[in-house]
mmCIF file with all atom_site columns, C-alpha atoms in Angstrom:
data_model
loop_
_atom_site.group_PDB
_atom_site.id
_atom_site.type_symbol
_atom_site.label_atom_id
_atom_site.label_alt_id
_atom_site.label_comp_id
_atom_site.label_asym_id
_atom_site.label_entity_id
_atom_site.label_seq_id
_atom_site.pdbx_PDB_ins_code
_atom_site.Cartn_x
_atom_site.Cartn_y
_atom_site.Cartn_z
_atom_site.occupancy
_atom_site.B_iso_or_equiv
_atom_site.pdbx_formal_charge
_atom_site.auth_seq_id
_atom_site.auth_comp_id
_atom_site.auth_asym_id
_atom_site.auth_atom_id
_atom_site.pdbx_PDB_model_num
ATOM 1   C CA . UNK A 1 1   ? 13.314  -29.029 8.474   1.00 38.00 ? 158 UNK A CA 1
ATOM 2   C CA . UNK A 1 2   ? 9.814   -29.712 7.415   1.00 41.00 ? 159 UNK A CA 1
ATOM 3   C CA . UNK A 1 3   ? 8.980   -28.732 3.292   1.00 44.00 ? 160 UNK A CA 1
ATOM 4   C CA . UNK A 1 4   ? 7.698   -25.429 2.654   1.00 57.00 ? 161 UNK A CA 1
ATOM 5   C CA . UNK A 1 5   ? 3.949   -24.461 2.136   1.00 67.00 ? 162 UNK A CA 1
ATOM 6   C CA . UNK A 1 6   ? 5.083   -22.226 0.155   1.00 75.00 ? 163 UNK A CA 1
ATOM 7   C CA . UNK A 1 7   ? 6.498   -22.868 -3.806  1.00 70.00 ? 164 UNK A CA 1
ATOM 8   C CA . UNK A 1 8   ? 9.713   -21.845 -5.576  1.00 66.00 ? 165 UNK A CA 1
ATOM 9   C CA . UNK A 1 9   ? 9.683   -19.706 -7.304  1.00 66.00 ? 166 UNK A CA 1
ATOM 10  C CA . UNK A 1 10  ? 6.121   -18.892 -5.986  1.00 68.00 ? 167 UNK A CA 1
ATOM 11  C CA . UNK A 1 11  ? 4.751   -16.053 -7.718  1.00 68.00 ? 168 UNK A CA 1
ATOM 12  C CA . UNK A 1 12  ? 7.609   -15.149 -9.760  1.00 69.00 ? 169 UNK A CA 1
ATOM 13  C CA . UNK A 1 13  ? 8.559   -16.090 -13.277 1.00 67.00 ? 170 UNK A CA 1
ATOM 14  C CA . UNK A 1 14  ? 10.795  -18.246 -14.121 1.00 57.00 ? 171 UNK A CA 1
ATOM 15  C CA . UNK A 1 15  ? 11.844  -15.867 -16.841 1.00 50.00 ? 172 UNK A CA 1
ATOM 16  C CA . UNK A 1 16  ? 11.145  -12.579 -18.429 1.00 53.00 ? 173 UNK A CA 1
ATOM 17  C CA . UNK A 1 17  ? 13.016  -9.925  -20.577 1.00 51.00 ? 174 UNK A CA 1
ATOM 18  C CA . UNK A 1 18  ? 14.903  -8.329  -18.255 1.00 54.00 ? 175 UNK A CA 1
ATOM 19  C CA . UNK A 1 19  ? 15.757  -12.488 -16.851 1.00 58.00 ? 176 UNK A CA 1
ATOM 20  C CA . UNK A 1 20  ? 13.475  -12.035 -13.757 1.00 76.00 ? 177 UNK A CA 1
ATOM 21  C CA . UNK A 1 21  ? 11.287  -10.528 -11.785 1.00 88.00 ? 178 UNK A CA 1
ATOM 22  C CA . UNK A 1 22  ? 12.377  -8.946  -8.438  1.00 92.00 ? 179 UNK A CA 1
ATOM 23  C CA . UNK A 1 23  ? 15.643  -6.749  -8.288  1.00 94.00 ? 180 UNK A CA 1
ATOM 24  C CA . UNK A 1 24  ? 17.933  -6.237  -5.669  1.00 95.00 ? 181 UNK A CA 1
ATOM 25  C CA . UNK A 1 25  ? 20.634  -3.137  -5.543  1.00 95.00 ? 182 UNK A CA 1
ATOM 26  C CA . UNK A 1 26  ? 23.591  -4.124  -6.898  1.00 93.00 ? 183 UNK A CA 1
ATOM 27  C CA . UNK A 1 27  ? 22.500  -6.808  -9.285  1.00 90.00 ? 184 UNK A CA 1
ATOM 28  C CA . UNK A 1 28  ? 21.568  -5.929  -12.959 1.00 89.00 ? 185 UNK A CA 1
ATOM 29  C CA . UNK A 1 29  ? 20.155  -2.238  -11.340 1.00 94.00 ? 186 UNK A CA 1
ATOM 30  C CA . UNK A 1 30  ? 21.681  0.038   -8.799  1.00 96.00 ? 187 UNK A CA 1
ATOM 31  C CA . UNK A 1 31  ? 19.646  1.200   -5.989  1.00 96.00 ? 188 UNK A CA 1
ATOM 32  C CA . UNK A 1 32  ? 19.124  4.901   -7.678  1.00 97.00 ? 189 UNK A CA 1
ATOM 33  C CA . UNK A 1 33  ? 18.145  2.824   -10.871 1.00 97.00 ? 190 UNK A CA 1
ATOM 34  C CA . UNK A 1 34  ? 15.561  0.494   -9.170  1.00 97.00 ? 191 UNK A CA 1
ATOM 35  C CA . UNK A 1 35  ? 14.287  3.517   -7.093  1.00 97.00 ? 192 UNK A CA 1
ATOM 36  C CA . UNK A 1 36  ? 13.550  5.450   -9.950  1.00 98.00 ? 193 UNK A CA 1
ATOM 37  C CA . UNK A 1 37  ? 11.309  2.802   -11.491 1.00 96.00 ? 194 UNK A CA 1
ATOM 38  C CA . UNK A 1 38  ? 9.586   2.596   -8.715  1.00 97.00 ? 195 UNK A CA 1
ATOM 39  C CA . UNK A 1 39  ? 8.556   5.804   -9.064  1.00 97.00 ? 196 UNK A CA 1
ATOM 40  C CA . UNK A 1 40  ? 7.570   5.229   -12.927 1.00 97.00 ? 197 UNK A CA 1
ATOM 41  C CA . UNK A 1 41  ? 5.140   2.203   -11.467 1.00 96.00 ? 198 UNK A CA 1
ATOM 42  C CA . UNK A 1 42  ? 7.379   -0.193  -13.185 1.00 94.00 ? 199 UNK A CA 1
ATOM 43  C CA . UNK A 1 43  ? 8.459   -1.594  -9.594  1.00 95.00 ? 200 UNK A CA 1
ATOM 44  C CA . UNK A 1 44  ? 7.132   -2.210  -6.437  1.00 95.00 ? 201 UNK A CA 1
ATOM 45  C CA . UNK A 1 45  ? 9.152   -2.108  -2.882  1.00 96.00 ? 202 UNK A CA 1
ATOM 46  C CA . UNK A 1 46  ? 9.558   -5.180  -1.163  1.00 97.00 ? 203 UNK A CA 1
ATOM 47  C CA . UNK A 1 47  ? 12.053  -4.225  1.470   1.00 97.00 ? 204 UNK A CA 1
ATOM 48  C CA . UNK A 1 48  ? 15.382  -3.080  1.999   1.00 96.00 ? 205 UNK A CA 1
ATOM 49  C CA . UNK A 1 49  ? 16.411  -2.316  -1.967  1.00 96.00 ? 206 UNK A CA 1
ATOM 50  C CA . UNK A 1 50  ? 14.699  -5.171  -3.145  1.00 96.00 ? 207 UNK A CA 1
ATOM 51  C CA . UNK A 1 51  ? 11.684  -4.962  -5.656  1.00 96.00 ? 208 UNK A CA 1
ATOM 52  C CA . UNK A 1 52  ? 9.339   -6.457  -7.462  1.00 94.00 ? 209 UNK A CA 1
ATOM 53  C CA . UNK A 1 53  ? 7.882   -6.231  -10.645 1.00 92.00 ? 210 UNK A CA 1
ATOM 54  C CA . UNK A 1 54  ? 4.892   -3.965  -10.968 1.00 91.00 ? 211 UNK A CA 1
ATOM 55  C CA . UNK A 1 55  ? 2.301   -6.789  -12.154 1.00 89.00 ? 212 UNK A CA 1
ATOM 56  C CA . UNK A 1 56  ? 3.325   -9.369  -8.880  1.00 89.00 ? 213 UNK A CA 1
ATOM 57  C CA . UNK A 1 57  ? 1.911   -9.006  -5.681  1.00 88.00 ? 214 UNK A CA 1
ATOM 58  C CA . UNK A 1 58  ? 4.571   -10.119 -3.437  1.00 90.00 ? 215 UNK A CA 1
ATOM 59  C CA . UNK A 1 59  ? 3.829   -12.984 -1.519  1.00 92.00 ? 216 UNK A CA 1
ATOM 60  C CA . UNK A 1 60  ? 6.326   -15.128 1.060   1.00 94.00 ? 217 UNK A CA 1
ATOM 61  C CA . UNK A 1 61  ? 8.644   -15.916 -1.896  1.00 93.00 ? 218 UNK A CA 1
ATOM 62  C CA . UNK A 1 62  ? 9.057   -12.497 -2.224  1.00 94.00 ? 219 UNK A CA 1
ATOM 63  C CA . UNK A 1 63  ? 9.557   -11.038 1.552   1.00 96.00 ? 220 UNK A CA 1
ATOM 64  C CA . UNK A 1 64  ? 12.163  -13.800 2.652   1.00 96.00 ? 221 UNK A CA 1
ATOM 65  C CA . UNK A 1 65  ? 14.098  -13.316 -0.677  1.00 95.00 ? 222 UNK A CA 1
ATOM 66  C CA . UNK A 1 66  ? 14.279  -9.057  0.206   1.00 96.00 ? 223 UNK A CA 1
ATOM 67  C CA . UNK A 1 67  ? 14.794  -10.369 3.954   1.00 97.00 ? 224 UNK A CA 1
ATOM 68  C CA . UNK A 1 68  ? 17.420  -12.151 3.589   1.00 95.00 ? 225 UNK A CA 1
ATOM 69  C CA . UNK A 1 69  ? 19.021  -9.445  0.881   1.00 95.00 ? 226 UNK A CA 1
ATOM 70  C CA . UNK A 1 70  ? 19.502  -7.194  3.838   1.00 93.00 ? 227 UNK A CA 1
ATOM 71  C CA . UNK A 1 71  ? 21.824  -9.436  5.321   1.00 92.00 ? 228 UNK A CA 1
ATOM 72  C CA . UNK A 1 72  ? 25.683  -10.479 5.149   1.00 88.00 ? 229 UNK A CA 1
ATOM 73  C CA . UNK A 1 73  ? 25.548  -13.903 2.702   1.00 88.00 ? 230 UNK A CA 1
ATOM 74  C CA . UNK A 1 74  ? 28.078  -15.727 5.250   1.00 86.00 ? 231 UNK A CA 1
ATOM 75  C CA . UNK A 1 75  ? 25.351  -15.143 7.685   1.00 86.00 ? 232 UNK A CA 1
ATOM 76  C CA . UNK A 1 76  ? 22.387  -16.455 5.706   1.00 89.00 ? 233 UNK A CA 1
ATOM 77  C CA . UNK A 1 77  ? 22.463  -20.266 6.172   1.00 88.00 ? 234 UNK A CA 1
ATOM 78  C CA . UNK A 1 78  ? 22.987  -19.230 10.075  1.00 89.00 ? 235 UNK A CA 1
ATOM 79  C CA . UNK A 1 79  ? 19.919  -17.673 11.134  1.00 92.00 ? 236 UNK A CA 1
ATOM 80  C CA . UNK A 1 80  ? 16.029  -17.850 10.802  1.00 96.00 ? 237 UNK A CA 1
ATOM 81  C CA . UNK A 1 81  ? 13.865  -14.920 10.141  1.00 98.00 ? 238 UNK A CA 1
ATOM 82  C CA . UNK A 1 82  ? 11.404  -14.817 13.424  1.00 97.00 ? 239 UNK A CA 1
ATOM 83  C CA . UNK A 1 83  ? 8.578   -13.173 15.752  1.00 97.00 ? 240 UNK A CA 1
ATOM 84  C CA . UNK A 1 84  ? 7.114   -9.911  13.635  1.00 98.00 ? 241 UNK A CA 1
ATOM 85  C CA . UNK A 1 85  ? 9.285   -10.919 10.961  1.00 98.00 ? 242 UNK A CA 1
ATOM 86  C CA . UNK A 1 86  ? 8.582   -14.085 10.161  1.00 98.00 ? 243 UNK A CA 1
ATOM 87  C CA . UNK A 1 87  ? 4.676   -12.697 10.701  1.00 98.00 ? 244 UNK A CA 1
ATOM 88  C CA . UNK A 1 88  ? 5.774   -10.251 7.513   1.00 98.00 ? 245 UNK A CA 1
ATOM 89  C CA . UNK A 1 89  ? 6.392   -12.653 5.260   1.00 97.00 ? 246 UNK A CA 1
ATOM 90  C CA . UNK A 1 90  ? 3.779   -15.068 5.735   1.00 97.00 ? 247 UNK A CA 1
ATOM 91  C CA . UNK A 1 91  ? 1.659   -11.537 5.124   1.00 96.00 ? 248 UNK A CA 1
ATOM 92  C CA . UNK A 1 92  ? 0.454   -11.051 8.663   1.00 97.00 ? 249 UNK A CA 1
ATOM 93  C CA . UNK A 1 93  ? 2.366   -7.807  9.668   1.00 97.00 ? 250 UNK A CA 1
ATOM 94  C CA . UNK A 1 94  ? 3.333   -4.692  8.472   1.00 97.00 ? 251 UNK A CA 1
ATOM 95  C CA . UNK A 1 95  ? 7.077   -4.276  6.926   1.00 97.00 ? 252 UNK A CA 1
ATOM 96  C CA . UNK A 1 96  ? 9.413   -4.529  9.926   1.00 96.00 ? 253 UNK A CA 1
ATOM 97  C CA . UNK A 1 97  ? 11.326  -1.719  11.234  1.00 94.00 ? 254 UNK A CA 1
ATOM 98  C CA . UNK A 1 98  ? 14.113  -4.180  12.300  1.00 94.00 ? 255 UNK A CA 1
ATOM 99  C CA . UNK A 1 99  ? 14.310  -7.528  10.927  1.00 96.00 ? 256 UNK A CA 1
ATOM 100 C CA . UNK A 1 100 ? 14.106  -10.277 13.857  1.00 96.00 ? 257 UNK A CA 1
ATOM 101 C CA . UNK A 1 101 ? 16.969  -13.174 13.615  1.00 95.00 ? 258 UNK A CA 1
ATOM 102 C CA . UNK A 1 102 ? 16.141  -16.127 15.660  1.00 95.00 ? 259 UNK A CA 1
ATOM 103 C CA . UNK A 1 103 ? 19.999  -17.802 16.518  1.00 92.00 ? 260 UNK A CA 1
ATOM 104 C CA . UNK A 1 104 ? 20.003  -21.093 18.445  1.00 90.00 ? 261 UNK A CA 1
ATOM 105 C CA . UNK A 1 105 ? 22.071  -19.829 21.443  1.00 82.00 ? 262 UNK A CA 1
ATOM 106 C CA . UNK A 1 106 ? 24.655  -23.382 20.714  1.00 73.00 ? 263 UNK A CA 1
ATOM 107 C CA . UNK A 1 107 ? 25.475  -22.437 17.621  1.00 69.00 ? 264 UNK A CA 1
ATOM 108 C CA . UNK A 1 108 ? 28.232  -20.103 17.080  1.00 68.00 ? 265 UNK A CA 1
ATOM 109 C CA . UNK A 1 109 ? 27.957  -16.608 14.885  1.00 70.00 ? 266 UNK A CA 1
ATOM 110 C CA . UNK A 1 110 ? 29.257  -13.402 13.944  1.00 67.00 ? 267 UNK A CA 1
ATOM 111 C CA . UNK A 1 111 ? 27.622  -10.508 15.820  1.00 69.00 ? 268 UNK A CA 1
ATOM 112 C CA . UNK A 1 112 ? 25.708  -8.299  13.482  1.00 70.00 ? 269 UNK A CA 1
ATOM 113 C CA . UNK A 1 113 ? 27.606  -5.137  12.517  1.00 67.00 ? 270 UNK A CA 1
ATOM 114 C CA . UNK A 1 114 ? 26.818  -1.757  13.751  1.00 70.00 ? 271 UNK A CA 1
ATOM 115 C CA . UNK A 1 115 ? 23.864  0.090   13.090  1.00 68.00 ? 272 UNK A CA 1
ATOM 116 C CA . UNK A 1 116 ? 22.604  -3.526  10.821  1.00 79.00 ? 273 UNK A CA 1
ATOM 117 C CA . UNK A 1 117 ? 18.790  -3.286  9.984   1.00 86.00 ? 274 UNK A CA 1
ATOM 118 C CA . UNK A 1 118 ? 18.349  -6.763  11.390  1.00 88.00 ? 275 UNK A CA 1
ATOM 119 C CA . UNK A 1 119 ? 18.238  -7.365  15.555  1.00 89.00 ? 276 UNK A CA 1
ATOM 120 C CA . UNK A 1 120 ? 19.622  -11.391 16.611  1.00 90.00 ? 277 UNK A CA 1
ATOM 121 C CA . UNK A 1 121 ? 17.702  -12.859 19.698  1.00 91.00 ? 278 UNK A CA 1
ATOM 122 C CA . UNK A 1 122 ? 19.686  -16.423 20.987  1.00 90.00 ? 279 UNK A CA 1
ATOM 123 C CA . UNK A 1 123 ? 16.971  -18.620 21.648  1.00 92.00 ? 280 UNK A CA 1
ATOM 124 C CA . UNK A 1 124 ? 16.450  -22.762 22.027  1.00 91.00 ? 281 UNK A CA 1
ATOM 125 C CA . UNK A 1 125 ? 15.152  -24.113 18.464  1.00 92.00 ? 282 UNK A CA 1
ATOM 126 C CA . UNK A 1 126 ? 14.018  -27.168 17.628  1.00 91.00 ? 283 UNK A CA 1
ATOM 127 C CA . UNK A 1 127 ? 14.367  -29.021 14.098  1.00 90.00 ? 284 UNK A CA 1
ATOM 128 C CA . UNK A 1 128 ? 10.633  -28.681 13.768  1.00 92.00 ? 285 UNK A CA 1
ATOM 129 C CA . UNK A 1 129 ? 10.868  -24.368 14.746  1.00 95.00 ? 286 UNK A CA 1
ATOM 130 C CA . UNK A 1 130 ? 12.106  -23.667 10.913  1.00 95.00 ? 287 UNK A CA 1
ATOM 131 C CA . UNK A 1 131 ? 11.045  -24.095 7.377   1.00 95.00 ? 288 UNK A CA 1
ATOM 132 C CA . UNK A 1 132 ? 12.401  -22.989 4.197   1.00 94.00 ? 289 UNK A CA 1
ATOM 133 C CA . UNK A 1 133 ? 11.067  -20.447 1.916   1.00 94.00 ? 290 UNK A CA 1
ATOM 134 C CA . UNK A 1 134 ? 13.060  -20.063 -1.546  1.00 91.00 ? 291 UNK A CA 1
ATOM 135 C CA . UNK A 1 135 ? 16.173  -20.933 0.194   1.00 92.00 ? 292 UNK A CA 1
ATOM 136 C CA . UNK A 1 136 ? 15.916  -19.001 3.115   1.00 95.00 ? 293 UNK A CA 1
ATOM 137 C CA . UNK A 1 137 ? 15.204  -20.514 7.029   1.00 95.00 ? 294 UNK A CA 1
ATOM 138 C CA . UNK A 1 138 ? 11.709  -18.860 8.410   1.00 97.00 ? 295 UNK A CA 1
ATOM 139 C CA . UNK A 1 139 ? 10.022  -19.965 11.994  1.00 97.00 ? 296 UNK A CA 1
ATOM 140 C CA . UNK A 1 140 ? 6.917   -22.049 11.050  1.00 96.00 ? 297 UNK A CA 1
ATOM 141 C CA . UNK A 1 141 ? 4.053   -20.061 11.838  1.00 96.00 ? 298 UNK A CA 1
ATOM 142 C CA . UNK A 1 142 ? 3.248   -22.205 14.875  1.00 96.00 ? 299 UNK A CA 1
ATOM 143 C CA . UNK A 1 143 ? 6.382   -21.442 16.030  1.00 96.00 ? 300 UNK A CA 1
ATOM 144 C CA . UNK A 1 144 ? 5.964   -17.640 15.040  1.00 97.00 ? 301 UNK A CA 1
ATOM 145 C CA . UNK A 1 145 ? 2.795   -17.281 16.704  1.00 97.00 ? 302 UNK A CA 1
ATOM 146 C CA . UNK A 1 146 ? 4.302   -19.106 20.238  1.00 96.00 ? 303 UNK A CA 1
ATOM 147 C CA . UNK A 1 147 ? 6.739   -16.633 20.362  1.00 96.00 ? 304 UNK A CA 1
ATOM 148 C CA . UNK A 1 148 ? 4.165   -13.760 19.563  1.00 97.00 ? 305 UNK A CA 1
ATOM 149 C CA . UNK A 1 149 ? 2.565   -14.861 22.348  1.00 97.00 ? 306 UNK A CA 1
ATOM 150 C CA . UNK A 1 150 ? 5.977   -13.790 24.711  1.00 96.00 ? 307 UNK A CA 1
ATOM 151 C CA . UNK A 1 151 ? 7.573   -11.431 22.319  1.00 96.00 ? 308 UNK A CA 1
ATOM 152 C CA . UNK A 1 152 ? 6.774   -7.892  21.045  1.00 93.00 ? 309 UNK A CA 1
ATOM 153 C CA . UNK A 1 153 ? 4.507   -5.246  21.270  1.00 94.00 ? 310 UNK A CA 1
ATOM 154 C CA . UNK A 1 154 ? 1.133   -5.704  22.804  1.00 95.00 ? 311 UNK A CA 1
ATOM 155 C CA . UNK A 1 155 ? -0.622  -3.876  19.696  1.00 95.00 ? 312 UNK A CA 1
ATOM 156 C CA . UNK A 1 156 ? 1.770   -5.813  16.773  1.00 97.00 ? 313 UNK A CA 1
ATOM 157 C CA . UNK A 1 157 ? 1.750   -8.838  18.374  1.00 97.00 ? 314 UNK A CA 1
ATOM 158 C CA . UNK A 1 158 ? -1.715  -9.206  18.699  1.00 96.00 ? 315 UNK A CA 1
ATOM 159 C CA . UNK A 1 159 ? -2.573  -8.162  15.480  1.00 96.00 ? 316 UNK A CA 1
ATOM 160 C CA . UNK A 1 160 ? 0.066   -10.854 13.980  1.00 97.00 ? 317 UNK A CA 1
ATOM 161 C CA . UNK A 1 161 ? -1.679  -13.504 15.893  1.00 97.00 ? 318 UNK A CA 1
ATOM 162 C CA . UNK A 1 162 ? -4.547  -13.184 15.085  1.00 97.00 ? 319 UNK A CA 1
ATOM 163 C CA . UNK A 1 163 ? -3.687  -12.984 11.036  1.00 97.00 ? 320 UNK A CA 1
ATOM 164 C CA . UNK A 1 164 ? -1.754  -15.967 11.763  1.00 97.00 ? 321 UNK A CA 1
ATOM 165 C CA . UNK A 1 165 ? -4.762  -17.500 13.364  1.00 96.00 ? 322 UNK A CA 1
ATOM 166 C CA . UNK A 1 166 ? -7.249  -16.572 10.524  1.00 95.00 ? 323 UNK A CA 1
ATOM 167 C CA . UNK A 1 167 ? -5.316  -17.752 7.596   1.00 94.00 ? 324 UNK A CA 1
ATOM 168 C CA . UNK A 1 168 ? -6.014  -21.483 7.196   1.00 93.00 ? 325 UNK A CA 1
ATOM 169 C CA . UNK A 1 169 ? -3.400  -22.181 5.060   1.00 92.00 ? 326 UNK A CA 1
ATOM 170 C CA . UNK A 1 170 ? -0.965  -21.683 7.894   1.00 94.00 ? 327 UNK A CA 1
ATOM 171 C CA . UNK A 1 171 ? -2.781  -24.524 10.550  1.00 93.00 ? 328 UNK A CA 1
ATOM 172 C CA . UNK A 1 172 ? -2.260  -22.289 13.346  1.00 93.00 ? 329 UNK A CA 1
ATOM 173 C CA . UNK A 1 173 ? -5.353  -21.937 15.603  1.00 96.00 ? 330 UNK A CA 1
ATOM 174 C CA . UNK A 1 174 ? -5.088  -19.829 18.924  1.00 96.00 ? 331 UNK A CA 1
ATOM 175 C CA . UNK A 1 175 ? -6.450  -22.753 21.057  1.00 96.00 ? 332 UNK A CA 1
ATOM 176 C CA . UNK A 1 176 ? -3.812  -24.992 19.766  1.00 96.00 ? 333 UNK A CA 1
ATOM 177 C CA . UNK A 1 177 ? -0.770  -21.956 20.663  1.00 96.00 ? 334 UNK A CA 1
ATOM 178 C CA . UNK A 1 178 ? -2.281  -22.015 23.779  1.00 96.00 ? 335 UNK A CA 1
ATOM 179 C CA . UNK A 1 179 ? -2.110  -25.546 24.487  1.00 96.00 ? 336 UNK A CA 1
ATOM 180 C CA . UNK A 1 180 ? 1.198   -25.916 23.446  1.00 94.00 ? 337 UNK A CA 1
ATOM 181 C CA . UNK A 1 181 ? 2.254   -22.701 25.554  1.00 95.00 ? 338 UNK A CA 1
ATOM 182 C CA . UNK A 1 182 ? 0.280   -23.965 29.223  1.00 95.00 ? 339 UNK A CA 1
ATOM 183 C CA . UNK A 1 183 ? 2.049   -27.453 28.666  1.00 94.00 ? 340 UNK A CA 1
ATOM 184 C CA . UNK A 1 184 ? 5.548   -25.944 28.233  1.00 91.00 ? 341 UNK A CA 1
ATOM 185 C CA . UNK A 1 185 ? 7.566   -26.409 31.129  1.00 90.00 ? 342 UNK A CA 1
ATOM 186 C CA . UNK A 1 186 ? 9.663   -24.000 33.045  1.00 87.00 ? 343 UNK A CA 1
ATOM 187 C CA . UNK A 1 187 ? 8.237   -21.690 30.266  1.00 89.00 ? 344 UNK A CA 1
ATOM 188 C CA . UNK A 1 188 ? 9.878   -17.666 30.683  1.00 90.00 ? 345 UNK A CA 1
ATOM 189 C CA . UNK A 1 189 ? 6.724   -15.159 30.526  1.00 92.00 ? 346 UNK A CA 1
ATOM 190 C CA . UNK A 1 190 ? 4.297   -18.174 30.495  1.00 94.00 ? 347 UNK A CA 1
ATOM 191 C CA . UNK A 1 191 ? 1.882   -16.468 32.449  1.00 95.00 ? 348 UNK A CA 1
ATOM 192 C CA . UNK A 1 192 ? 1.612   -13.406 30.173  1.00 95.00 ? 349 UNK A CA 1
ATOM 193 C CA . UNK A 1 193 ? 2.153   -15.517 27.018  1.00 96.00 ? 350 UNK A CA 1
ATOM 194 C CA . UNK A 1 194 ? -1.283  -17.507 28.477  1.00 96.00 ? 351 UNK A CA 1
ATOM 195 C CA . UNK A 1 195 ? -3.123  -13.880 29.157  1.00 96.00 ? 352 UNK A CA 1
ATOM 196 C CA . UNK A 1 196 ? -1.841  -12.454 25.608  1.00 96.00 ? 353 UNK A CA 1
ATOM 197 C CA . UNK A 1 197 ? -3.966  -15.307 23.877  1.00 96.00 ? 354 UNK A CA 1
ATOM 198 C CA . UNK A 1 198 ? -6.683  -15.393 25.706  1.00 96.00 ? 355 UNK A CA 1
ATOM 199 C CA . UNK A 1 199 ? -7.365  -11.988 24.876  1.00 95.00 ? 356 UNK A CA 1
ATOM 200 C CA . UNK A 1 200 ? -6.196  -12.580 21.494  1.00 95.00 ? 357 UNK A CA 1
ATOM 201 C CA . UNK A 1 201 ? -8.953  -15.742 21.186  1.00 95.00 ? 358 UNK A CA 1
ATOM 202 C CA . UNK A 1 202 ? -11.437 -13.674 23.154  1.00 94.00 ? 359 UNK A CA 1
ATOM 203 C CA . UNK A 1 203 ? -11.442 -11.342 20.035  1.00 92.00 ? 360 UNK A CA 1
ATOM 204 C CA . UNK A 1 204 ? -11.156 -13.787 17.688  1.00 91.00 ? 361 UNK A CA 1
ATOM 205 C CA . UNK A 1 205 ? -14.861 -14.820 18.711  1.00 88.00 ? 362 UNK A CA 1
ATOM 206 C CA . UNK A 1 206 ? -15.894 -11.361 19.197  1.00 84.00 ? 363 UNK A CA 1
ATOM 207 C CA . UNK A 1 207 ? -15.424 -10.184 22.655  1.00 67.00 ? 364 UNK A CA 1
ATOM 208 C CA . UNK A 1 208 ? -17.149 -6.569  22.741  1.00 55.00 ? 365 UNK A CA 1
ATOM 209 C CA . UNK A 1 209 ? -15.358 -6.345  25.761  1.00 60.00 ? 366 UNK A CA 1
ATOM 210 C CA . UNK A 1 210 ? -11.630 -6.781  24.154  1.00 55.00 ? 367 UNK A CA 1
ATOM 211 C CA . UNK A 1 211 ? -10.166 -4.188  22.198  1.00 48.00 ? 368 UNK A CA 1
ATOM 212 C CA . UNK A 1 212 ? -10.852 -4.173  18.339  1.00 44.00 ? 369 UNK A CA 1
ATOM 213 C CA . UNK A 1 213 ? -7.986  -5.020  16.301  1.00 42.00 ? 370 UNK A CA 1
ATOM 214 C CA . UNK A 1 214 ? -7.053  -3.647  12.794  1.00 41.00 ? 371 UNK A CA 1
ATOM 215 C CA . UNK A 1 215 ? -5.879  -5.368  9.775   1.00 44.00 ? 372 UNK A CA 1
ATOM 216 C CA . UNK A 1 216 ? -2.168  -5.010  9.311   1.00 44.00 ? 373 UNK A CA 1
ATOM 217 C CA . UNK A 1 217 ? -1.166  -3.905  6.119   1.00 41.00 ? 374 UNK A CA 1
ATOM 218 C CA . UNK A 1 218 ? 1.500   -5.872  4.170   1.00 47.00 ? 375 UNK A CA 1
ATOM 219 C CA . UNK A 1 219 ? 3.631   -4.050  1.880   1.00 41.00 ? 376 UNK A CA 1
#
């Protein structure tokens, strides 16, 4: 698995007087407990019932540490966080609804109990498809934004890619998703994956003829 771009503990502390620096329910604080000092501006909401402390803007440390909070520890070293997800925590989306769990569809693991916040999709990865972030298995972005290309809403998708595209600490150009997707073979949605970033690099140039795009806001 290729290293992260991302250090750990990236924006957090190593230490401070309450012996860190983002909270999950259940640990030292109980969801009532962290919720109310959220709403005394001591915390911030990551996601789920994980937060941060007011003074640290959460970056990918931070999202795939309250990501992977949501889910079942057994099932942690099992998946990768994917598609709009993954898009989330390299700050590129809005909070998902759903978390997305990329599964390799030859590896074996426990379905995801009933009404979970997280949604698995069985897919073919690669040893290059993942990194880690603080522990926790993310779809590179290249990866992320190859499957944005097939997966998701028009409107979200787009948006993601585009972020993706724009942030160069990432390496992700359109032109070089798009090359990757034509020379795919036997490639499911190819043709629509192809169409979804042309459009997408059509407004990344400024296409008055493709449809504006607004900045996603990252929680």
């Amino acid at each position: 698995m290729p290293a992260t771009l991302f250090p750990y503990p990236g924006v957090l502390p190593e230490t401070t007087s309450t012996g860190g620096a983002l909270f999950t329910a259940g640990g030292i604080f109980s969801a009532v407990e962290l919720r109310a000092m959220e709403m005394d501006g001591l915390l911030r909401r990551v996601y789920g019932e994980t937060y941060v402390r007011w003074d640290i803007s959460p970056d990918p440390v931070c999202r795939a540490l309250a990501a992977a909070a949501c889910l079942p520890p057994k099932q942690r070293p099992r998946i990768m966080l994917g598609r709009l997800t993954a898009a989330w925590v390299y700050g590129c989306a809005p909070p998902p609804a759903r978390l997305a769990l990329l599964v390799d569809h030859g590896r074996r693991i426990t379905a995801l109990a009933p009404f979970s916040p997280a949604v698995l999709h069985e897919v073919r990865l690669g040893p290059a498809d993942g990194m880690d972030i603080a522990g926790v298995r993310v779809s590179t972005p290249l990866r992320t934004a190859s499957d944005l290309a097939r997966h998701g809403p028009e409107e979200e998708s787009m948006q993601a890619l585009l972020a993706l595209a724009a942030d160069p600490a990432l390496s992700c150009p359109l032109g070089h998703v798009r090359a990757i997707t034509a020379a795919a073979p036997r490639l499911p949605g190819k043709a629509a994956a192809l169409d979804r970033l042309d459009r997408a690099i059509a407004l990344a140039a400024g296409d008055p003829g493709q449809t504006r795009r607004r900045e996603p806001v990252v929680r």
